[in-house]
Amino acid sequence: MTEEAGRAPWKARVLTLFPEMFPGPLGHSLAGKALERGDWCLETMDIRSFALDKHRSVDDTPFGGGPGMVMRPDVVDAALAAALVPAADGRPIGPAIYLSPRGRVLTQALVKDLADGPGCVLLCGRYEGLDERVIEARGLMEVSLGDFVLSGGELAALALMDAVVRLIPGVMGAAETLAEESFERGLLEYPHYTRPAVWQDRAVPEVLLSGHHEKINAWRLRQAEEVTRSRRPDLWAAYAKRAEPKRKA
Ligand code: 9D3
């Protein structure tokens, strides 16, 4: 019962200058248990072990000047070549992803696509980033977590893997999976409440105590719509478009 018969577990190969950052938080809770069970597989490769000189250098100063250092294309390409060697059984490895602040922003749609595949190679940048020529030569897919500045790609790789692993069959409970699917309508979640029914003079909305499930569902949908409309106009526009596709025709 360690994995689906005949199918190898989802595998991430992480290329990093800080292999000791893995599995990090993924060693705990859901993802950690799944890792122990063999539901997925995590391999780290130290980019520095592919350095070509006796000083084991992995970076150099930018052509054209400017601050910081750039990751050397020759060293990173050697690491990618090693990470992309096909397995003896001919099983594909999956896409090579470069975690980069210039990438397309990670979405649940991409997370799902990755979870449906055999795995991926995750290249974590440090310094100012990677020499552009390796990105081109290897056709790397660049993925960002969003418009804020991290110190490197490692935390982004951990976030991506966390998102993927919880979609692997058997990792998350069936109830959670179902609840999630019902919320893939592009809305933010309705507010949640638990006991005590009154806390610091704040009462739980009465409808939730009514036991009237139809009313509760309607209330939750209205709340979800309101919170989405006020906080995320971008999601709201897309949702409104889908809910009411053609008023003219
Ligand atoms: C001088 C300009 N640099 C600092 C503002 C650009 C820069 C280089 C390298 C900014 C961040 C980083 C390191 N970040 C990542 O490797 C990274 C990242 C991120 O910073 N934000 C969101 N997603 C990601 S994925 C990888």
XYZ file of C-alpha atoms and ligand atoms in Angstrom:
275
model
C 0.000 0.000 0.000
C 2.988 2.320 -0.389
C 2.080 3.419 -3.909
C -0.367 2.722 -6.689
C 0.580 -0.600 -8.270
C 2.662 -0.212 -11.402
C 3.164 3.487 -10.990
C 6.215 5.172 -9.499
C 5.566 7.892 -6.919
C 5.615 11.584 -7.846
C 9.199 12.778 -7.649
C 10.779 16.183 -7.118
C 14.484 16.694 -7.805
C 15.659 19.912 -6.234
C 18.831 21.655 -7.383
C 20.035 24.040 -4.701
C 23.055 25.543 -2.980
C 21.303 24.838 0.340
C 20.287 21.151 0.339
C 19.984 21.253 4.150
C 16.834 23.380 3.704
C 14.999 20.226 2.473
C 12.622 18.650 3.346
C 12.444 21.332 6.088
C 8.794 22.027 6.902
C 7.717 19.329 4.439
C 9.141 16.737 6.827
C 6.228 17.505 9.141
C 2.466 16.951 9.028
C 0.747 15.683 5.926
C 3.572 15.932 3.416
C 6.058 14.384 5.842
C 3.865 11.377 6.582
C 3.306 10.923 2.842
C 7.062 11.148 2.234
C 7.664 8.431 4.865
C 5.014 6.248 3.249
C 6.655 6.673 -0.132
C 3.631 8.427 -1.666
C 6.105 10.901 -3.119
C 9.853 11.232 -3.360
C 12.231 14.129 -2.771
C 15.853 14.234 -3.970
C 18.184 17.163 -3.495
C 21.285 17.807 -5.556
C 23.892 20.282 -4.368
C 24.662 22.634 -7.251
C 28.097 23.259 -5.754
C 29.042 19.621 -6.346
C 28.970 20.445 -10.091
C 31.500 23.264 -9.773
C 34.370 22.947 -12.215
C 37.282 24.616 -10.415
C 39.177 23.865 -7.221
C 37.498 26.793 -5.449
C 34.114 25.231 -6.295
C 32.738 28.570 -7.492
C 29.131 28.702 -8.648
C 28.742 32.443 -9.291
C 30.549 35.309 -10.969
C 30.224 39.058 -11.501
C 27.618 40.288 -14.011
C 28.763 41.291 -17.516
C 27.864 44.947 -17.985
C 28.392 45.706 -14.323
C 25.895 46.215 -11.563
C 25.384 44.838 -8.103
C 25.499 41.254 -6.928
C 26.571 38.025 -8.537
C 25.116 35.743 -11.214
C 24.943 31.948 -11.176
C 27.330 30.492 -13.750
C 25.678 28.838 -16.763
C 28.283 26.065 -17.072
C 27.900 24.903 -13.466
C 24.101 25.074 -13.418
C 23.856 23.349 -16.798
C 25.976 20.447 -15.531
C 23.637 20.132 -12.533
C 20.569 20.208 -14.818
C 22.097 17.603 -17.140
C 22.564 15.267 -14.175
C 19.049 15.934 -12.839
C 17.439 15.298 -16.234
C 19.064 11.923 -17.029
C 16.173 9.590 -17.736
C 15.670 6.767 -15.258
C 16.744 3.236 -16.226
C 13.064 2.310 -16.715
C 12.694 5.158 -19.206
C 10.235 6.993 -17.015
C 10.123 10.733 -17.761
C 11.141 13.151 -15.048
C 8.781 16.008 -15.786
C 9.406 19.665 -16.556
C 12.448 21.611 -15.396
C 11.248 24.604 -13.419
C 13.348 27.594 -12.417
C 11.911 29.343 -9.353
C 12.358 32.974 -10.284
C 10.774 36.318 -9.409
C 10.417 36.894 -13.187
C 8.345 33.748 -13.720
C 4.643 33.195 -14.305
C 2.831 33.264 -11.005
C 2.100 29.822 -9.562
C -1.592 28.911 -9.771
C -3.632 25.942 -8.620
C -4.044 25.027 -12.319
C -0.269 24.608 -12.711
C -0.084 22.786 -9.374
C -2.689 20.322 -10.674
C -0.879 19.806 -13.975
C 2.320 19.033 -12.090
C 0.548 16.656 -9.714
C -0.891 14.795 -12.742
C 2.623 14.292 -14.160
C 5.550 12.114 -13.047
C 7.316 14.893 -11.117
C 9.607 17.812 -11.841
C 13.069 19.268 -11.487
C 13.123 22.408 -9.341
C 16.065 24.754 -9.798
C 16.498 27.198 -6.924
C 18.284 30.446 -7.700
C 20.482 32.444 -5.356
C 22.322 35.768 -5.798
C 20.811 37.994 -8.519
C 19.762 34.939 -10.487
C 20.824 32.654 -13.275
C 22.686 33.435 -16.515
C 19.896 33.893 -19.092
C 21.517 31.507 -21.574
C 20.863 28.407 -19.455
C 17.195 29.361 -19.182
C 17.004 29.522 -22.998
C 19.177 26.498 -23.729
C 17.259 24.223 -21.363
C 13.849 25.756 -22.068
C 13.269 26.233 -18.358
C 9.779 27.118 -17.184
C 10.101 30.123 -14.858
C 7.703 30.156 -11.907
C 7.240 32.837 -9.247
C 5.205 32.877 -6.042
C 4.170 36.491 -6.602
C 5.327 40.071 -6.443
C 7.418 40.107 -3.301
C 11.113 39.506 -2.742
C 12.487 36.277 -1.304
C 16.174 35.605 -0.695
C 16.239 32.650 -3.068
C 14.198 29.949 -4.733
C 14.249 27.392 -1.901
C 11.179 28.589 -0.005
C 9.316 28.882 -3.298
C 10.248 25.279 -4.177
C 9.007 24.130 -0.762
C 5.711 25.973 -1.253
C 5.258 24.483 -4.729
C 5.927 20.948 -3.473
C 3.550 21.412 -0.541
C 0.808 22.465 -2.942
C 1.457 19.520 -5.301
C 1.872 16.815 -2.689
C -1.490 17.428 -1.041
C -3.109 16.604 -4.406
C -1.425 13.191 -4.674
C -4.036 10.456 -4.182
C -4.062 9.202 -0.588
C -2.187 12.159 0.901
C -5.180 14.263 1.908
C -8.449 12.988 3.368
C -11.406 12.457 1.044
C -13.548 14.950 2.976
C -11.049 17.761 2.486
C -10.652 16.925 -1.207
C -14.433 17.099 -1.706
C -14.756 20.358 0.198
C -11.984 21.810 -1.931
C -13.631 20.772 -5.196
C -16.870 22.419 -4.205
C -14.889 25.612 -3.693
C -13.197 25.601 -7.034
C -15.792 28.007 -8.315
C -13.236 30.778 -8.121
C -14.509 32.261 -4.870
C -12.694 32.902 -1.630
C -13.974 30.928 1.334
C -16.897 31.811 3.560
C -16.043 32.590 7.213
C -15.677 29.715 9.662
C -16.843 29.468 13.283
C -16.578 26.944 16.102
C -17.420 26.773 19.827
C -17.992 28.686 21.999
C -21.165 30.071 20.385
C -20.538 33.381 22.132
C -16.940 34.558 22.591
C -15.971 37.989 23.976
C -19.541 39.204 23.379
C -19.365 38.057 19.749
C -22.076 35.603 18.723
C -21.789 33.144 15.868
C -24.181 34.016 12.993
C -27.521 32.556 14.013
C -28.209 30.728 10.756
C -25.245 28.424 11.473
C -26.980 27.195 14.652
C -30.291 26.615 12.882
C -29.576 23.159 11.471
C -31.257 24.333 8.254
C -28.686 23.159 5.709
C -30.221 24.787 2.680
C -30.239 28.172 4.429
C -26.704 27.573 5.676
C -25.432 26.797 2.169
C -27.150 29.885 0.759
C -25.679 32.049 3.531
C -22.190 30.662 2.949
C -22.411 31.286 -0.788
C -23.511 34.900 -0.194
C -20.642 35.396 2.264
C -18.144 33.860 -0.152
C -19.373 36.148 -2.912
C -19.236 39.241 -0.720
C -15.741 38.560 0.577
C -14.508 37.851 -2.974
C -16.158 40.988 -4.398
C -14.676 43.262 -1.745
C -11.191 41.757 -1.463
C -10.409 40.327 -4.880
C -12.000 42.276 -7.726
C -9.912 40.209 -10.158
C -11.432 36.904 -8.989
C -14.849 38.492 -8.740
C -14.797 39.692 -12.352
C -13.882 36.200 -13.573
C -16.561 34.601 -11.378
C -19.285 37.038 -12.390
C -18.430 36.413 -16.045
C -18.799 32.646 -15.624
C -21.958 32.807 -13.511
C -23.682 35.085 -16.006
C -22.010 34.343 -19.357
C -24.268 36.186 -21.840
C -26.738 38.901 -21.010
C -26.868 40.165 -24.607
C -27.271 37.028 -26.727
C 18.253 43.766 -7.433
C 17.032 42.991 -7.818
N 16.974 41.745 -7.087
C 16.505 41.964 -5.706
C 15.270 42.791 -5.597
C 16.104 40.817 -7.822
C 15.955 39.522 -7.123
C 16.838 38.488 -7.346
C 16.677 37.279 -6.695
C 14.893 39.312 -6.250
C 14.740 38.094 -5.616
C 15.633 37.081 -5.812
C 15.448 35.788 -5.148
N 14.077 35.312 -5.327
C 13.783 34.106 -5.811
O 14.669 33.340 -6.087
C 12.397 33.747 -6.030
C 11.173 34.455 -5.769
C 10.912 35.726 -5.184
O 11.783 36.499 -4.770
N 9.617 36.132 -5.098
C 8.576 35.360 -5.496
N 8.772 34.170 -6.035
C 10.059 33.729 -6.174
S 10.497 32.277 -6.849
C 12.112 32.534 -6.610
